[in-house]
Short mmCIF file of C-alpha atoms in Angstrom, two decimals:
data_model
loop_
_atom_site.label_atom_id
_atom_site.label_comp_id
_atom_site.label_asym_id
_atom_site.label_seq_id
_atom_site.Cartn_x
_atom_site.Cartn_y
_atom_site.Cartn_z
CA MET B 12 0.02 0.05 0.02
CA SER B 13 1.43 3.37 -0.90
CA ASP B 14 1.98 6.26 1.46
CA LEU B 15 -0.84 8.15 -0.18
CA SER B 16 -3.28 5.43 0.57
CA TRP B 17 -2.21 5.52 4.23
CA VAL B 18 -2.73 9.22 4.33
CA PHE B 19 -6.21 8.97 2.91
CA ALA B 20 -7.01 6.13 5.24
CA VAL B 21 -5.93 8.20 8.21
CA LEU B 22 -7.85 11.24 6.96
CA PHE B 23 -10.89 9.18 6.44
CA VAL B 24 -10.74 7.86 10.01
CA LEU B 25 -10.21 11.38 11.47
CA VAL B 26 -13.16 12.70 9.45
CA ILE B 27 -15.35 9.87 10.82
CA ILE B 28 -14.22 10.58 14.43
CA ALA B 29 -14.88 14.41 13.92
CA TRP B 30 -18.25 13.71 12.52
CA TYR B 31 -19.08 11.41 15.51
CA LEU B 32 -17.95 13.97 18.01
CA THR B 33 -19.78 16.78 16.25
CA TYR B 34 -23.04 14.61 16.06
CA THR B 35 -22.70 13.66 19.74
CA ALA B 36 -22.03 17.22 20.87
CA ALA B 37 -25.13 18.48 18.91
CA ARG B 38 -27.27 15.75 20.32
CA LEU B 39 -26.12 16.49 23.74
CA ASP B 40 -26.90 20.18 23.27
CA ARG B 41 -30.40 19.25 21.98
CA LEU B 42 -31.02 17.02 25.15
CA HIS B 43 -29.91 19.92 27.36
CA VAL B 44 -32.27 22.32 25.60
CA ARG B 45 -35.07 19.72 26.08
CA LEU B 46 -34.16 19.42 29.68
CA THR B 47 -34.44 23.16 30.16
CA GLY B 48 -37.87 23.07 28.56
CA THR B 49 -39.12 20.27 30.65
CA LEU B 50 -37.95 22.02 33.86
CA ALA B 51 -39.71 25.22 32.83
CA ALA B 52 -42.88 23.21 32.04
CA LEU B 53 -42.72 21.45 35.49
CA ASP B 54 -42.30 24.81 37.24
CA ALA B 55 -45.33 26.09 35.38
CA GLN B 56 -47.48 23.17 36.39
CA VAL B 57 -46.32 23.20 39.98
CA VAL B 58 -47.31 26.94 40.11
CA ARG B 59 -50.68 26.12 38.49
CA ARG B 60 -51.38 23.40 41.05
CA ALA B 61 -50.54 25.82 43.86
CA GLU B 62 -52.64 28.50 42.50
CA ALA B 63 -55.57 26.13 42.09
CA SER B 64 -55.07 25.03 45.65
CA LEU B 65 -55.01 28.58 46.99
CA GLU B 66 -58.17 29.41 44.98
CA LEU B 67 -59.94 26.53 46.57
CA ALA B 68 -58.64 27.47 50.03
CA ASN B 69 -59.93 30.98 49.59
CA SER B 70 -63.26 30.12 48.05
CA GLY B 71 -65.04 29.67 51.34
CA LEU B 72 -66.16 26.19 50.36
CA LEU B 73 -63.84 24.40 52.94
CA ASP B 74 -63.88 24.78 56.69
CA GLY B 75 -61.60 27.20 58.26
CA ALA B 76 -58.85 24.85 59.55
CA THR B 77 -58.71 22.99 56.24
CA SER B 78 -58.57 26.24 54.28
CA LEU B 79 -55.73 27.45 56.46
CA ILE B 80 -53.72 24.15 55.99
CA LEU B 81 -54.13 24.30 52.25
CA ALA B 82 -53.60 27.99 51.87
CA ASN B 83 -50.41 27.88 53.94
CA ALA B 84 -48.96 24.99 51.82
CA ALA B 85 -49.98 26.63 48.56
CA ALA B 86 -48.48 29.90 49.53
CA GLU B 87 -45.24 28.27 50.50
CA SER B 88 -45.10 26.72 47.17
CA LEU B 89 -45.77 29.95 45.37
CA GLU B 90 -43.01 31.78 47.34
CA ASN B 91 -40.08 30.19 45.48
CA PRO B 92 -41.24 29.07 41.97
CA GLY B 93 -37.88 29.04 40.31
CA GLU B 94 -36.06 27.30 43.14
CA HIS B 95 -34.95 23.67 42.55
CA GLY B 96 -33.44 21.07 44.78
CA GLU B 97 -34.33 19.60 48.14
CA ILE B 98 -36.10 22.79 49.46
CA ARG B 99 -38.56 22.76 46.41
CA GLU B 100 -39.14 18.99 46.81
CA VAL B 101 -40.04 19.41 50.51
CA VAL B 102 -42.36 22.29 49.86
CA GLU B 103 -44.12 20.30 46.98
CA ASN B 104 -44.35 17.28 49.35
CA ASP B 105 -45.98 19.48 51.93
CA LEU B 106 -48.55 20.70 49.37
CA THR B 107 -49.41 17.20 48.29
CA GLU B 108 -49.75 16.14 51.93
CA ALA B 109 -52.05 19.16 52.62
CA LEU B 110 -54.22 18.23 49.54
CA HIS B 111 -54.40 14.61 50.82
CA VAL B 112 -55.57 15.80 54.24
CA SER B 113 -57.95 18.39 52.85
CA LEU B 114 -59.53 16.61 49.91
CA THR B 115 -60.88 13.38 51.28
CA HIS B 116 -63.71 11.47 49.43
CA GLU B 117 -66.33 13.12 51.83
CA VAL B 118 -64.95 16.64 51.28
CA CYS B 119 -64.91 16.19 47.58
CA THR B 120 -68.42 14.75 47.40
CA ALA B 121 -69.58 17.68 49.57
CA LEU B 122 -67.88 20.19 47.16
CA GLY B 123 -69.50 18.48 44.21
CA GLU B 124 -72.87 18.88 45.72
CA ASP B 125 -72.33 22.56 46.58
CA GLY B 126 -72.90 23.45 43.00
CA PRO B 127 -70.92 24.49 39.87
CA LEU B 128 -68.42 26.48 41.87
CA GLY B 129 -67.20 23.50 43.87
CA ILE B 130 -67.27 21.30 40.70
CA ASP B 131 -65.18 23.91 38.86
CA HIS B 132 -62.54 24.17 41.69
CA LEU B 133 -62.24 20.33 41.86
CA ALA B 134 -61.92 20.10 38.08
CA ARG B 135 -59.15 22.82 37.94
CA LEU B 136 -57.36 21.06 40.83
CA ARG B 137 -57.66 17.66 39.26
CA SER B 138 -56.35 18.90 35.99
CA ALA B 139 -53.40 20.75 37.77
CA CYS B 140 -52.49 17.60 39.68
CA ASN B 141 -52.51 15.49 36.50
CA ARG B 142 -50.33 18.04 34.70
CA VAL B 143 -47.82 18.01 37.48
CA GLN B 144 -47.50 14.31 37.37
CA LEU B 145 -46.99 14.40 33.66
CA ALA B 146 -44.50 17.21 33.69
CA ARG B 147 -42.41 15.57 36.44
CA ARG B 148 -42.22 12.23 34.46
CA PHE B 149 -41.26 14.17 31.25
CA HIS B 150 -38.57 15.93 33.12
CA ASN B 151 -37.18 12.85 34.78
CA ASP B 152 -37.20 11.10 31.30
CA ALA B 153 -35.13 14.03 29.97
CA VAL B 154 -32.72 13.83 32.87
CA THR B 155 -32.27 10.06 32.29
CA ASP B 156 -31.59 10.64 28.56
CA VAL B 157 -29.03 13.34 29.27
CA ARG B 158 -27.30 11.13 31.90
CA ARG B 159 -27.19 8.22 29.46
CA VAL B 160 -25.42 10.33 26.83
CA ARG B 161 -23.05 11.96 29.32
CA ARG B 162 -21.87 8.60 30.46
CA LYS B 163 -20.49 7.65 27.06
CA TRP B 164 -16.68 7.55 26.88
CA ALA B 165 -16.41 10.07 24.07
CA VAL B 166 -18.50 12.64 25.95
CA ARG B 167 -16.40 12.32 29.05
CA LEU B 168 -13.02 12.09 27.27
CA PHE B 169 -13.56 15.11 25.07
CA ARG B 170 -15.53 16.99 27.70
CA LEU B 171 -18.46 17.54 25.27
CA ALA B 172 -20.68 18.61 28.13
CA GLY B 173 -18.35 21.39 29.19
CA HIS B 174 -18.80 22.51 32.69
CA THR B 175 -22.54 21.84 32.86
CA PRO B 176 -23.45 20.20 36.17
CA MET B 177 -24.96 16.70 35.76
CA PRO B 178 -28.79 17.10 36.01
CA ARG B 179 -30.74 15.41 38.69
CA THR B 180 -34.24 14.05 38.71
CA VAL B 181 -36.97 15.82 40.60
CA GLU B 182 -38.42 13.57 43.27
CA PHE B 183 -41.52 14.61 45.27
CA ASP B 184 -44.90 13.08 46.03
CA ASP B 185 -47.29 14.13 43.35
CA GLU B 186 -49.88 11.54 43.95
CA MET B 187 -53.50 12.55 43.30
CA PRO B 188 -55.52 13.25 46.45
CA PRO B 189 -57.92 10.40 47.08
CA GLY B 190 -61.02 12.57 46.70
CA LEU B 191 -60.11 13.72 43.23
CA THR B 192 -59.37 10.29 41.70
CA ALA B 193 -63.00 9.41 41.34
#
């Protein structure tokens, strides 16, 4: 084999490696953009759930103690909408717990019998809770995809992720209150 053939073979291999690294970097960038979008969607849905909870608490349809518990948990959730991490997860767990305590089957049945206002509040809250569950799942799926790509040897060796911190999943209890599942 001539020297020229070796040069072309080496150049071909280098072009393939460069293409692979460029493709992987672009894919990683798209995944990070998707991750940012899913996090923003999750934030929006969490705020929507807290607002629906606060509206129900302030509607006068619940008793005073239940309204106070629900309003405090919802207000705490609304105080730091852009914060992520353990503090946010604790706050959202508290709101979920307040919803579970407040919206038992009996309370939801009574609200449904109170007329269209109670039915409207329950429907809005049910929709918000469903959307939080979906947004959290989509976000955690995006985190899993980013982590899978970032574990590849080429990404680590050539530092294709730069100095971007490794994303983490969002884990909080987003289970639907028992009274809203019917």
